């Protein structure tokens, strides 16, 4: 299937596009084995066989509200920790930057803050950096934890005509 054909295909036919690519992969594998290329055989393994060989659990994902099939992963506490740590670091740096810019603006514009000593101005700016940095870090880490829960299927969001339900599955520590 060419790019133009695939681009115009509806989303519901996505599975048929995957089967066409699997057929192409099989044909390529046959041609490589016919030519006797051992290196080509190792490179044409599908992702599913590689995942099953590594011991990873393959989870069948259900389509979301928009019809997309998420790439479901198995939940691990380490991966959740990495996502939260990423949110804390990105949110903290962003919050500190915004806090510094806001503090500098307030110090320059306020008549009462202009009369303070330089140490007091620096203390005021650093307090703003810390407060804003912690707020942004908290929000970003919560966002990334929620996003990881959605990706693994541990959190399910259900839209109804009257309300929004968020169901948190129990997470076993196995």
PDB file of N, CA, C and O in Angstrom, residues 25-101:
ATOM      1  N   UNK A  25       6.658  -8.006   5.291  1.00  0.00           N
ATOM      2  CA  UNK A  25       7.772  -8.466   6.116  1.00  0.00           C
ATOM      3  C   UNK A  25       8.058  -9.939   5.856  1.00  0.00           C
ATOM      4  O   UNK A  25       9.216 -10.347   5.726  1.00  0.00           O
ATOM      5  N   UNK A  26       7.003 -10.743   5.731  1.00  0.00           N
ATOM      6  CA  UNK A  26       7.191 -12.164   5.422  1.00  0.00           C
ATOM      7  C   UNK A  26       7.825 -12.346   4.046  1.00  0.00           C
ATOM      8  O   UNK A  26       8.708 -13.184   3.870  1.00  0.00           O
ATOM      9  N   UNK A  27       7.367 -11.557   3.053  1.00  0.00           N
ATOM     10  CA  UNK A  27       7.942 -11.654   1.712  1.00  0.00           C
ATOM     11  C   UNK A  27       9.408 -11.254   1.716  1.00  0.00           C
ATOM     12  O   UNK A  27      10.246 -11.885   1.057  1.00  0.00           O
ATOM     13  N   UNK A  28       9.733 -10.206   2.476  1.00  0.00           N
ATOM     14  CA  UNK A  28      11.128  -9.783   2.556  1.00  0.00           C
ATOM     15  C   UNK A  28      11.969 -10.845   3.248  1.00  0.00           C
ATOM     16  O   UNK A  28      13.106 -11.114   2.849  1.00  0.00           O
ATOM     17  N   UNK A  29      11.418 -11.462   4.266  1.00  0.00           N
ATOM     18  CA  UNK A  29      12.133 -12.515   4.975  1.00  0.00           C
ATOM     19  C   UNK A  29      12.379 -13.706   4.061  1.00  0.00           C
ATOM     20  O   UNK A  29      13.459 -14.299   4.067  1.00  0.00           O
ATOM     21  N   UNK A  30      11.372 -14.066   3.247  1.00  0.00           N
ATOM     22  CA  UNK A  30      11.547 -15.171   2.311  1.00  0.00           C
ATOM     23  C   UNK A  30      12.640 -14.871   1.295  1.00  0.00           C
ATOM     24  O   UNK A  30      13.455 -15.721   0.961  1.00  0.00           O
ATOM     25  N   UNK A  31      12.628 -13.626   0.795  1.00  0.00           N
ATOM     26  CA  UNK A  31      13.636 -13.285  -0.209  1.00  0.00           C
ATOM     27  C   UNK A  31      15.032 -13.281   0.396  1.00  0.00           C
ATOM     28  O   UNK A  31      16.001 -13.655  -0.252  1.00  0.00           O
ATOM     29  N   UNK A  32      15.143 -12.869   1.663  1.00  0.00           N
ATOM     30  CA  UNK A  32      16.452 -12.875   2.306  1.00  0.00           C
ATOM     31  C   UNK A  32      16.923 -14.293   2.595  1.00  0.00           C
ATOM     32  O   UNK A  32      18.096 -14.598   2.464  1.00  0.00           O
ATOM     33  N   UNK A  33      15.996 -15.155   3.019  1.00  0.00           N
ATOM     34  CA  UNK A  33      16.403 -16.535   3.286  1.00  0.00           C
ATOM     35  C   UNK A  33      16.723 -17.264   1.987  1.00  0.00           C
ATOM     36  O   UNK A  33      17.580 -18.136   1.973  1.00  0.00           O
ATOM     37  N   UNK A  34      16.041 -16.887   0.911  1.00  0.00           N
ATOM     38  CA  UNK A  34      16.339 -17.505  -0.378  1.00  0.00           C
ATOM     39  C   UNK A  34      17.727 -17.119  -0.858  1.00  0.00           C
ATOM     40  O   UNK A  34      18.424 -17.912  -1.488  1.00  0.00           O
ATOM     41  N   UNK A  35      18.143 -15.904  -0.552  1.00  0.00           N
ATOM     42  CA  UNK A  35      19.472 -15.480  -0.975  1.00  0.00           C
ATOM     43  C   UNK A  35      20.554 -15.952  -0.014  1.00  0.00           C
ATOM     44  O   UNK A  35      21.731 -15.768  -0.276  1.00  0.00           O
ATOM     45  N   UNK A  36      20.122 -16.518   1.143  1.00  0.00           N
ATOM     46  CA  UNK A  36      21.107 -17.079   2.075  1.00  0.00           C
ATOM     47  C   UNK A  36      21.698 -16.058   3.014  1.00  0.00           C
ATOM     48  O   UNK A  36      22.784 -16.256   3.534  1.00  0.00           O
ATOM     49  N   UNK A  37      21.027 -14.956   3.235  1.00  0.00           N
ATOM     50  CA  UNK A  37      21.547 -13.911   4.119  1.00  0.00           C
ATOM     51  C   UNK A  37      21.137 -14.203   5.546  1.00  0.00           C
ATOM     52  O   UNK A  37      19.990 -14.036   5.918  1.00  0.00           O
ATOM     53  N   UNK A  38      22.075 -14.645   6.379  1.00  0.00           N
ATOM     54  CA  UNK A  38      21.771 -14.918   7.785  1.00  0.00           C
ATOM     55  C   UNK A  38      21.600 -13.635   8.578  1.00  0.00           C
ATOM     56  O   UNK A  38      20.840 -13.581   9.531  1.00  0.00           O
ATOM     57  N   UNK A  39      22.304 -12.577   8.202  1.00  0.00           N
ATOM     58  CA  UNK A  39      22.185 -11.320   8.936  1.00  0.00           C
ATOM     59  C   UNK A  39      20.809 -10.715   8.743  1.00  0.00           C
ATOM     60  O   UNK A  39      20.272 -10.080   9.642  1.00  0.00           O
ATOM     61  N   UNK A  40      20.227 -10.898   7.580  1.00  0.00           N
ATOM     62  CA  UNK A  40      18.905 -10.349   7.316  1.00  0.00           C
ATOM     63  C   UNK A  40      17.828 -11.040   8.115  1.00  0.00           C
ATOM     64  O   UNK A  40      16.828 -10.435   8.486  1.00  0.00           O
ATOM     65  N   UNK A  41      18.025 -12.324   8.409  1.00  0.00           N
ATOM     66  CA  UNK A  41      17.018 -13.060   9.170  1.00  0.00           C
ATOM     67  C   UNK A  41      16.898 -12.525  10.586  1.00  0.00           C
ATOM     68  O   UNK A  41      15.809 -12.426  11.122  1.00  0.00           O
ATOM     69  N   UNK A  42      17.994 -12.162  11.183  1.00  0.00           N
ATOM     70  CA  UNK A  42      17.930 -11.680  12.555  1.00  0.00           C
ATOM     71  C   UNK A  42      17.327 -10.289  12.623  1.00  0.00           C
ATOM     72  O   UNK A  42      16.767  -9.923  13.636  1.00  0.00           O
ATOM     73  N   UNK A  43      17.429  -9.502  11.562  1.00  0.00           N
ATOM     74  CA  UNK A  43      16.903  -8.144  11.587  1.00  0.00           C
ATOM     75  C   UNK A  43      15.429  -8.071  11.267  1.00  0.00           C
ATOM     76  O   UNK A  43      14.819  -7.033  11.458  1.00  0.00           O
ATOM     77  N   UNK A  44      14.816  -9.123  10.757  1.00  0.00           N
ATOM     78  CA  UNK A  44      13.422  -9.049  10.324  1.00  0.00           C
ATOM     79  C   UNK A  44      12.456  -9.664  11.317  1.00  0.00           C
ATOM     80  O   UNK A  44      11.322  -9.898  10.980  1.00  0.00           O
ATOM     81  N   UNK A  45      12.912  -9.955  12.539  1.00  0.00           N
ATOM     82  CA  UNK A  45      11.991 -10.469  13.552  1.00  0.00           C
ATOM     83  C   UNK A  45      10.968  -9.406  13.890  1.00  0.00           C
ATOM     84  O   UNK A  45      11.278  -8.224  13.942  1.00  0.00           O
ATOM     85  N   UNK A  46       9.744  -9.829  14.135  1.00  0.00           N
ATOM     86  CA  UNK A  46       8.707  -8.870  14.499  1.00  0.00           C
ATOM     87  C   UNK A  46       8.896  -8.439  15.944  1.00  0.00           C
ATOM     88  O   UNK A  46       9.583  -9.089  16.722  1.00  0.00           O
ATOM     89  N   UNK A  47       8.262  -7.326  16.292  1.00  0.00           N
ATOM     90  CA  UNK A  47       8.373  -6.806  17.656  1.00  0.00           C
ATOM     91  C   UNK A  47       7.731  -7.747  18.658  1.00  0.00           C
ATOM     92  O   UNK A  47       8.180  -7.870  19.796  1.00  0.00           O
ATOM     93  N   UNK A  48       6.678  -8.447  18.252  1.00  0.00           N
ATOM     94  CA  UNK A  48       5.995  -9.362  19.174  1.00  0.00           C
ATOM     95  C   UNK A  48       6.884 -10.537  19.549  1.00  0.00           C
ATOM     96  O   UNK A  48       6.936 -10.940  20.710  1.00  0.00           O
ATOM     97  N   UNK A  49       7.598 -11.103  18.569  1.00  0.00           N
ATOM     98  CA  UNK A  49       8.463 -12.229  18.905  1.00  0.00           C
ATOM     99  C   UNK A  49       9.646 -11.777  19.742  1.00  0.00           C
ATOM    100  O   UNK A  49      10.088 -12.493  20.629  1.00  0.00           O
ATOM    101  N   UNK A  50      10.139 -10.578  19.489  1.00  0.00           N
ATOM    102  CA  UNK A  50      11.238 -10.059  20.301  1.00  0.00           C
ATOM    103  C   UNK A  50      10.773  -9.813  21.725  1.00  0.00           C
ATOM    104  O   UNK A  50      11.502 -10.085  22.678  1.00  0.00           O
ATOM    105  N   UNK A  51       9.549  -9.314  21.893  1.00  0.00           N
ATOM    106  CA  UNK A  51       9.026  -9.064  23.234  1.00  0.00           C
ATOM    107  C   UNK A  51       8.769 -10.373  23.964  1.00  0.00           C
ATOM    108  O   UNK A  51       9.020 -10.485  25.163  1.00  0.00           O
ATOM    109  N   UNK A  52       8.286 -11.391  23.245  1.00  0.00           N
ATOM    110  CA  UNK A  52       8.020 -12.667  23.915  1.00  0.00           C
ATOM    111  C   UNK A  52       9.316 -13.360  24.299  1.00  0.00           C
ATOM    112  O   UNK A  52       9.381 -14.055  25.304  1.00  0.00           O
ATOM    113  N   UNK A  53      10.369 -13.184  23.503  1.00  0.00           N
ATOM    114  CA  UNK A  53      11.657 -13.774  23.846  1.00  0.00           C
ATOM    115  C   UNK A  53      12.284 -13.104  25.055  1.00  0.00           C
ATOM    116  O   UNK A  53      13.009 -13.730  25.802  1.00  0.00           O
ATOM    117  N   UNK A  54      12.011 -11.806  25.252  1.00  0.00           N
ATOM    118  CA  UNK A  54      12.607 -11.096  26.379  1.00  0.00           C
ATOM    119  C   UNK A  54      11.827 -11.302  27.665  1.00  0.00           C
ATOM    120  O   UNK A  54      12.238 -10.854  28.716  1.00  0.00           O
ATOM    121  N   UNK A  55      10.666 -11.948  27.588  1.00  0.00           N
ATOM    122  CA  UNK A  55       9.878 -12.215  28.782  1.00  0.00           C
ATOM    123  C   UNK A  55       8.886 -11.115  29.100  1.00  0.00           C
ATOM    124  O   UNK A  55       8.241 -11.143  30.134  1.00  0.00           O
ATOM    125  N   UNK A  56       8.740 -10.115  28.235  1.00  0.00           N
ATOM    126  CA  UNK A  56       7.791  -9.037  28.486  1.00  0.00           C
ATOM    127  C   UNK A  56       6.371  -9.525  28.253  1.00  0.00           C
ATOM    128  O   UNK A  56       6.124 -10.365  27.396  1.00  0.00           O
ATOM    129  N   UNK A  57       5.455  -8.994  29.032  1.00  0.00           N
ATOM    130  CA  UNK A  57       4.055  -9.388  28.914  1.00  0.00           C
ATOM    131  C   UNK A  57       3.371  -8.505  27.868  1.00  0.00           C
ATOM    132  O   UNK A  57       3.452  -7.290  27.932  1.00  0.00           O
ATOM    133  N   UNK A  58       2.733  -9.125  26.881  1.00  0.00           N
ATOM    134  CA  UNK A  58       2.039  -8.388  25.839  1.00  0.00           C
ATOM    135  C   UNK A  58       0.574  -8.268  26.250  1.00  0.00           C
ATOM    136  O   UNK A  58      -0.081  -9.256  26.529  1.00  0.00           O
ATOM    137  N   UNK A  59       0.075  -7.034  26.306  1.00  0.00           N
ATOM    138  CA  UNK A  59      -1.278  -6.760  26.751  1.00  0.00           C
ATOM    139  C   UNK A  59      -2.083  -6.305  25.550  1.00  0.00           C
ATOM    140  O   UNK A  59      -1.659  -5.434  24.802  1.00  0.00           O
ATOM    141  N   UNK A  60      -3.263  -6.882  25.349  1.00  0.00           N
ATOM    142  CA  UNK A  60      -4.154  -6.470  24.265  1.00  0.00           C
ATOM    143  C   UNK A  60      -4.872  -5.207  24.699  1.00  0.00           C
ATOM    144  O   UNK A  60      -5.611  -5.196  25.674  1.00  0.00           O
ATOM    145  N   UNK A  61      -4.656  -4.112  23.994  1.00  0.00           N
ATOM    146  CA  UNK A  61      -5.228  -2.820  24.368  1.00  0.00           C
ATOM    147  C   UNK A  61      -6.583  -2.616  23.713  1.00  0.00           C
ATOM    148  O   UNK A  61      -6.803  -3.029  22.581  1.00  0.00           O
ATOM    149  N   UNK A  62      -7.483  -1.977  24.444  1.00  0.00           N
ATOM    150  CA  UNK A  62      -8.794  -1.632  23.926  1.00  0.00           C
ATOM    151  C   UNK A  62      -8.737  -0.230  23.323  1.00  0.00           C
ATOM    152  O   UNK A  62      -8.000   0.618  23.810  1.00  0.00           O
ATOM    153  N   UNK A  63      -9.525   0.022  22.282  1.00  0.00           N
ATOM    154  CA  UNK A  63      -9.526   1.370  21.700  1.00  0.00           C
ATOM    155  C   UNK A  63     -10.033   2.404  22.703  1.00  0.00           C
ATOM    156  O   UNK A  63     -10.897   2.122  23.518  1.00  0.00           O
ATOM    157  N   UNK A  64      -9.483   3.603  22.632  1.00  0.00           N
ATOM    158  CA  UNK A  64      -9.910   4.680  23.510  1.00  0.00           C
ATOM    159  C   UNK A  64     -11.177   5.322  22.961  1.00  0.00           C
ATOM    160  O   UNK A  64     -11.723   4.872  21.957  1.00  0.00           O
ATOM    161  N   UNK A  65     -11.612   6.363  23.611  1.00  0.00           N
ATOM    162  CA  UNK A  65     -12.831   7.055  23.217  1.00  0.00           C
ATOM    163  C   UNK A  65     -12.707   7.583  21.789  1.00  0.00           C
ATOM    164  O   UNK A  65     -13.660   7.564  21.016  1.00  0.00           O
ATOM    165  N   UNK A  66     -11.534   8.042  21.424  1.00  0.00           N
ATOM    166  CA  UNK A  66     -11.318   8.596  20.093  1.00  0.00           C
ATOM    167  C   UNK A  66     -11.051   7.533  19.041  1.00  0.00           C
ATOM    168  O   UNK A  66     -10.893   7.849  17.872  1.00  0.00           O
ATOM    169  N   UNK A  67     -10.983   6.273  19.434  1.00  0.00           N
ATOM    170  CA  UNK A  67     -10.782   5.194  18.491  1.00  0.00           C
ATOM    171  C   UNK A  67      -9.336   4.764  18.330  1.00  0.00           C
ATOM    172  O   UNK A  67      -9.041   3.870  17.553  1.00  0.00           O
ATOM    173  N   UNK A  68      -8.407   5.395  19.055  1.00  0.00           N
ATOM    174  CA  UNK A  68      -7.007   5.010  18.958  1.00  0.00           C
ATOM    175  C   UNK A  68      -6.751   3.786  19.813  1.00  0.00           C
ATOM    176  O   UNK A  68      -7.343   3.612  20.868  1.00  0.00           O
ATOM    177  N   UNK A  69      -5.851   2.949  19.379  1.00  0.00           N
ATOM    178  CA  UNK A  69      -5.447   1.794  20.174  1.00  0.00           C
ATOM    179  C   UNK A  69      -4.138   2.161  20.852  1.00  0.00           C
ATOM    180  O   UNK A  69      -3.117   2.339  20.188  1.00  0.00           O
ATOM    181  N   UNK A  70      -4.158   2.312  22.185  1.00  0.00           N
ATOM    182  CA  UNK A  70      -2.934   2.728  22.867  1.00  0.00           C
ATOM    183  C   UNK A  70      -1.909   1.614  22.898  1.00  0.00           C
ATOM    184  O   UNK A  70      -2.245   0.449  22.779  1.00  0.00           O
ATOM    185  N   UNK A  71      -0.662   1.997  23.055  1.00  0.00           N
ATOM    186  CA  UNK A  71       0.401   1.007  23.197  1.00  0.00           C
ATOM    187  C   UNK A  71       0.475   0.651  24.675  1.00  0.00           C
ATOM    188  O   UNK A  71       1.143   1.308  25.452  1.00  0.00           O
ATOM    189  N   UNK A  72      -0.268  -0.368  25.071  1.00  0.00           N
ATOM    190  CA  UNK A  72      -0.357  -0.734  26.482  1.00  0.00           C
ATOM    191  C   UNK A  72       0.937  -1.389  26.938  1.00  0.00           C
ATOM    192  O   UNK A  72       1.548  -2.160  26.213  1.00  0.00           O
ATOM    193  N   UNK A  73       1.327  -1.054  28.141  1.00  0.00           N
ATOM    194  CA  UNK A  73       2.508  -1.639  28.748  1.00  0.00           C
ATOM    195  C   UNK A  73       2.111  -2.229  30.092  1.00  0.00           C
ATOM    196  O   UNK A  73       1.088  -1.881  30.661  1.00  0.00           O
ATOM    197  N   UNK A  74       2.955  -3.087  30.595  1.00  0.00           N
ATOM    198  CA  UNK A  74       2.722  -3.633  31.926  1.00  0.00           C
ATOM    199  C   UNK A  74       3.190  -2.615  32.958  1.00  0.00           C
ATOM    200  O   UNK A  74       4.229  -1.976  32.785  1.00  0.00           O
ATOM    201  N   UNK A  75       2.414  -2.450  34.035  1.00  0.00           N
ATOM    202  CA  UNK A  75       2.746  -1.482  35.074  1.00  0.00           C
ATOM    203  C   UNK A  75       3.947  -1.953  35.877  1.00  0.00           C
ATOM    204  O   UNK A  75       4.025  -3.106  36.281  1.00  0.00           O
ATOM    205  N   UNK A  76       4.904  -1.046  36.091  1.00  0.00           N
ATOM    206  CA  UNK A  76       6.014  -1.301  37.008  1.00  0.00           C
ATOM    207  C   UNK A  76       6.227  -0.047  37.850  1.00  0.00           C
ATOM    208  O   UNK A  76       6.056   1.074  37.374  1.00  0.00           O
ATOM    209  N   UNK A  77       6.583  -0.265  39.109  1.00  0.00           N
ATOM    210  CA  UNK A  77       6.806   0.866  40.005  1.00  0.00           C
ATOM    211  C   UNK A  77       8.022   1.683  39.568  1.00  0.00           C
ATOM    212  O   UNK A  77       8.048   2.907  39.733  1.00  0.00           O
ATOM    213  N   UNK A  78       9.035   1.035  39.034  1.00  0.00           N
ATOM    214  CA  UNK A  78      10.223   1.751  38.581  1.00  0.00           C
ATOM    215  C   UNK A  78       9.917   2.707  37.444  1.00  0.00           C
ATOM    216  O   UNK A  78      10.399   3.843  37.417  1.00  0.00           O
ATOM    217  N   UNK A  79       9.105   2.244  36.492  1.00  0.00           N
ATOM    218  CA  UNK A  79       8.731   3.101  35.374  1.00  0.00           C
ATOM    219  C   UNK A  79       7.870   4.276  35.848  1.00  0.00           C
ATOM    220  O   UNK A  79       8.017   5.391  35.375  1.00  0.00           O
ATOM    221  N   UNK A  80       6.976   4.018  36.804  1.00  0.00           N
ATOM    222  CA  UNK A  80       6.179   5.105  37.377  1.00  0.00           C
ATOM    223  C   UNK A  80       7.087   6.122  38.062  1.00  0.00           C
ATOM    224  O   UNK A  80       6.914   7.331  37.907  1.00  0.00           O
ATOM    225  N   UNK A  81       8.072   5.639  38.794  1.00  0.00           N
ATOM    226  CA  UNK A  81       9.025   6.530  39.456  1.00  0.00           C
ATOM    227  C   UNK A  81       9.809   7.371  38.467  1.00  0.00           C
ATOM    228  O   UNK A  81      10.047   8.562  38.702  1.00  0.00           O
ATOM    229  N   UNK A  82      10.209   6.764  37.349  1.00  0.00           N
ATOM    230  CA  UNK A  82      10.930   7.520  36.328  1.00  0.00           C
ATOM    231  C   UNK A  82      10.047   8.609  35.719  1.00  0.00           C
ATOM    232  O   UNK A  82      10.508   9.713  35.461  1.00  0.00           O
ATOM    233  N   UNK A  83       8.766   8.280  35.488  1.00  0.00           N
ATOM    234  CA  UNK A  83       7.855   9.283  34.934  1.00  0.00           C
ATOM    235  C   UNK A  83       7.626  10.425  35.921  1.00  0.00           C
ATOM    236  O   UNK A  83       7.596  11.593  35.527  1.00  0.00           O
ATOM    237  N   UNK A  84       7.468  10.105  37.203  1.00  0.00           N
ATOM    238  CA  UNK A  84       7.275  11.142  38.216  1.00  0.00           C
ATOM    239  C   UNK A  84       8.536  11.983  38.351  1.00  0.00           C
ATOM    240  O   UNK A  84       8.466  13.218  38.440  1.00  0.00           O
ATOM    241  N   UNK A  85       9.709  11.351  38.352  1.00  0.00           N
ATOM    242  CA  UNK A  85      10.968  12.085  38.457  1.00  0.00           C
ATOM    243  C   UNK A  85      11.162  13.014  37.256  1.00  0.00           C
ATOM    244  O   UNK A  85      11.633  14.151  37.413  1.00  0.00           O
ATOM    245  N   UNK A  86      10.784  12.546  36.076  1.00  0.00           N
ATOM    246  CA  UNK A  86      10.862  13.409  34.898  1.00  0.00           C
ATOM    247  C   UNK A  86       9.943  14.619  35.071  1.00  0.00           C
ATOM    248  O   UNK A  86      10.328  15.752  34.778  1.00  0.00           O
ATOM    249  N   UNK A  87       8.723  14.398  35.562  1.00  0.00           N
ATOM    250  CA  UNK A  87       7.794  15.499  35.781  1.00  0.00           C
ATOM    251  C   UNK A  87       8.313  16.483  36.814  1.00  0.00           C
ATOM    252  O   UNK A  87       8.171  17.697  36.654  1.00  0.00           O
ATOM    253  N   UNK A  88       8.928  15.975  37.886  1.00  0.00           N
ATOM    254  CA  UNK A  88       9.481  16.851  38.918  1.00  0.00           C
ATOM    255  C   UNK A  88      10.618  17.693  38.349  1.00  0.00           C
ATOM    256  O   UNK A  88      10.695  18.904  38.592  1.00  0.00           O
ATOM    257  N   UNK A  89      11.506  17.071  37.572  1.00  0.00           N
ATOM    258  CA  UNK A  89      12.652  17.822  37.051  1.00  0.00           C
ATOM    259  C   UNK A  89      12.228  18.868  36.025  1.00  0.00           C
ATOM    260  O   UNK A  89      12.640  20.033  36.107  1.00  0.00           O
ATOM    261  N   UNK A  90      11.383  18.492  35.084  1.00  0.00           N
ATOM    262  CA  UNK A  90      10.947  19.454  34.065  1.00  0.00           C
ATOM    263  C   UNK A  90      10.079  20.544  34.706  1.00  0.00           C
ATOM    264  O   UNK A  90      10.246  21.734  34.429  1.00  0.00           O
ATOM    265  N   UNK A  91       9.149  20.140  35.568  1.00  0.00           N
ATOM    266  CA  UNK A  91       8.292  21.121  36.226  1.00  0.00           C
ATOM    267  C   UNK A  91       9.065  22.032  37.154  1.00  0.00           C
ATOM    268  O   UNK A  91       8.786  23.232  37.233  1.00  0.00           O
ATOM    269  N   UNK A  92      10.030  21.484  37.869  1.00  0.00           N
ATOM    270  CA  UNK A  92      10.835  22.305  38.767  1.00  0.00           C
ATOM    271  C   UNK A  92      11.645  23.352  38.031  1.00  0.00           C
ATOM    272  O   UNK A  92      11.685  24.524  38.430  1.00  0.00           O
ATOM    273  N   UNK A  93      12.294  22.942  36.954  1.00  0.00           N
ATOM    274  CA  UNK A  93      13.090  23.899  36.172  1.00  0.00           C
ATOM    275  C   UNK A  93      12.190  24.974  35.565  1.00  0.00           C
ATOM    276  O   UNK A  93      12.512  26.168  35.611  1.00  0.00           O
ATOM    277  N   UNK A  94      11.046  24.555  35.039  1.00  0.00           N
ATOM    278  CA  UNK A  94      10.115  25.517  34.458  1.00  0.00           C
ATOM    279  C   UNK A  94       9.585  26.469  35.519  1.00  0.00           C
ATOM    280  O   UNK A  94       9.526  27.684  35.324  1.00  0.00           O
ATOM    281  N   UNK A  95       9.197  25.931  36.682  1.00  0.00           N
ATOM    282  CA  UNK A  95       8.668  26.766  37.756  1.00  0.00           C
ATOM    283  C   UNK A  95       9.694  27.732  38.310  1.00  0.00           C
ATOM    284  O   UNK A  95       9.369  28.894  38.597  1.00  0.00           O
ATOM    285  N   UNK A  96      10.918  27.287  38.472  1.00  0.00           N
ATOM    286  CA  UNK A  96      11.971  28.173  38.966  1.00  0.00           C
ATOM    287  C   UNK A  96      12.211  29.316  37.982  1.00  0.00           C
ATOM    288  O   UNK A  96      12.360  30.478  38.373  1.00  0.00           O
ATOM    289  N   UNK A  97      12.197  28.986  36.697  1.00  0.00           N
ATOM    290  CA  UNK A  97      12.390  30.028  35.680  1.00  0.00           C
ATOM    291  C   UNK A  97      11.253  31.044  35.709  1.00  0.00           C
ATOM    292  O   UNK A  97      11.496  32.258  35.703  1.00  0.00           O
ATOM    293  N   UNK A  98      10.016  30.573  35.754  1.00  0.00           N
ATOM    294  CA  UNK A  98       8.880  31.495  35.811  1.00  0.00           C
ATOM    295  C   UNK A  98       8.891  32.295  37.113  1.00  0.00           C
ATOM    296  O   UNK A  98       8.574  33.485  37.117  1.00  0.00           O
ATOM    297  N   UNK A  99       9.238  31.656  38.231  1.00  0.00           N
ATOM    298  CA  UNK A  99       9.304  32.357  39.506  1.00  0.00           C
ATOM    299  C   UNK A  99      10.359  33.449  39.504  1.00  0.00           C
ATOM    300  O   UNK A  99      10.149  34.538  40.039  1.00  0.00           O
ATOM    301  N   UNK A 100      11.502  33.167  38.892  1.00  0.00           N
ATOM    302  CA  UNK A 100      12.562  34.168  38.811  1.00  0.00           C
ATOM    303  C   UNK A 100      12.124  35.358  37.959  1.00  0.00           C
ATOM    304  O   UNK A 100      12.313  36.513  38.343  1.00  0.00           O
ATOM    305  N   UNK A 101      11.517  35.072  36.813  1.00  0.00           N
ATOM    306  CA  UNK A 101      11.078  36.173  35.944  1.00  0.00           C
ATOM    307  C   UNK A 101       9.993  37.004  36.623  1.00  0.00           C
ATOM    308  O   UNK A 101      10.005  38.242  36.552  1.00  0.00           O
TER     309      UNK A 101
END
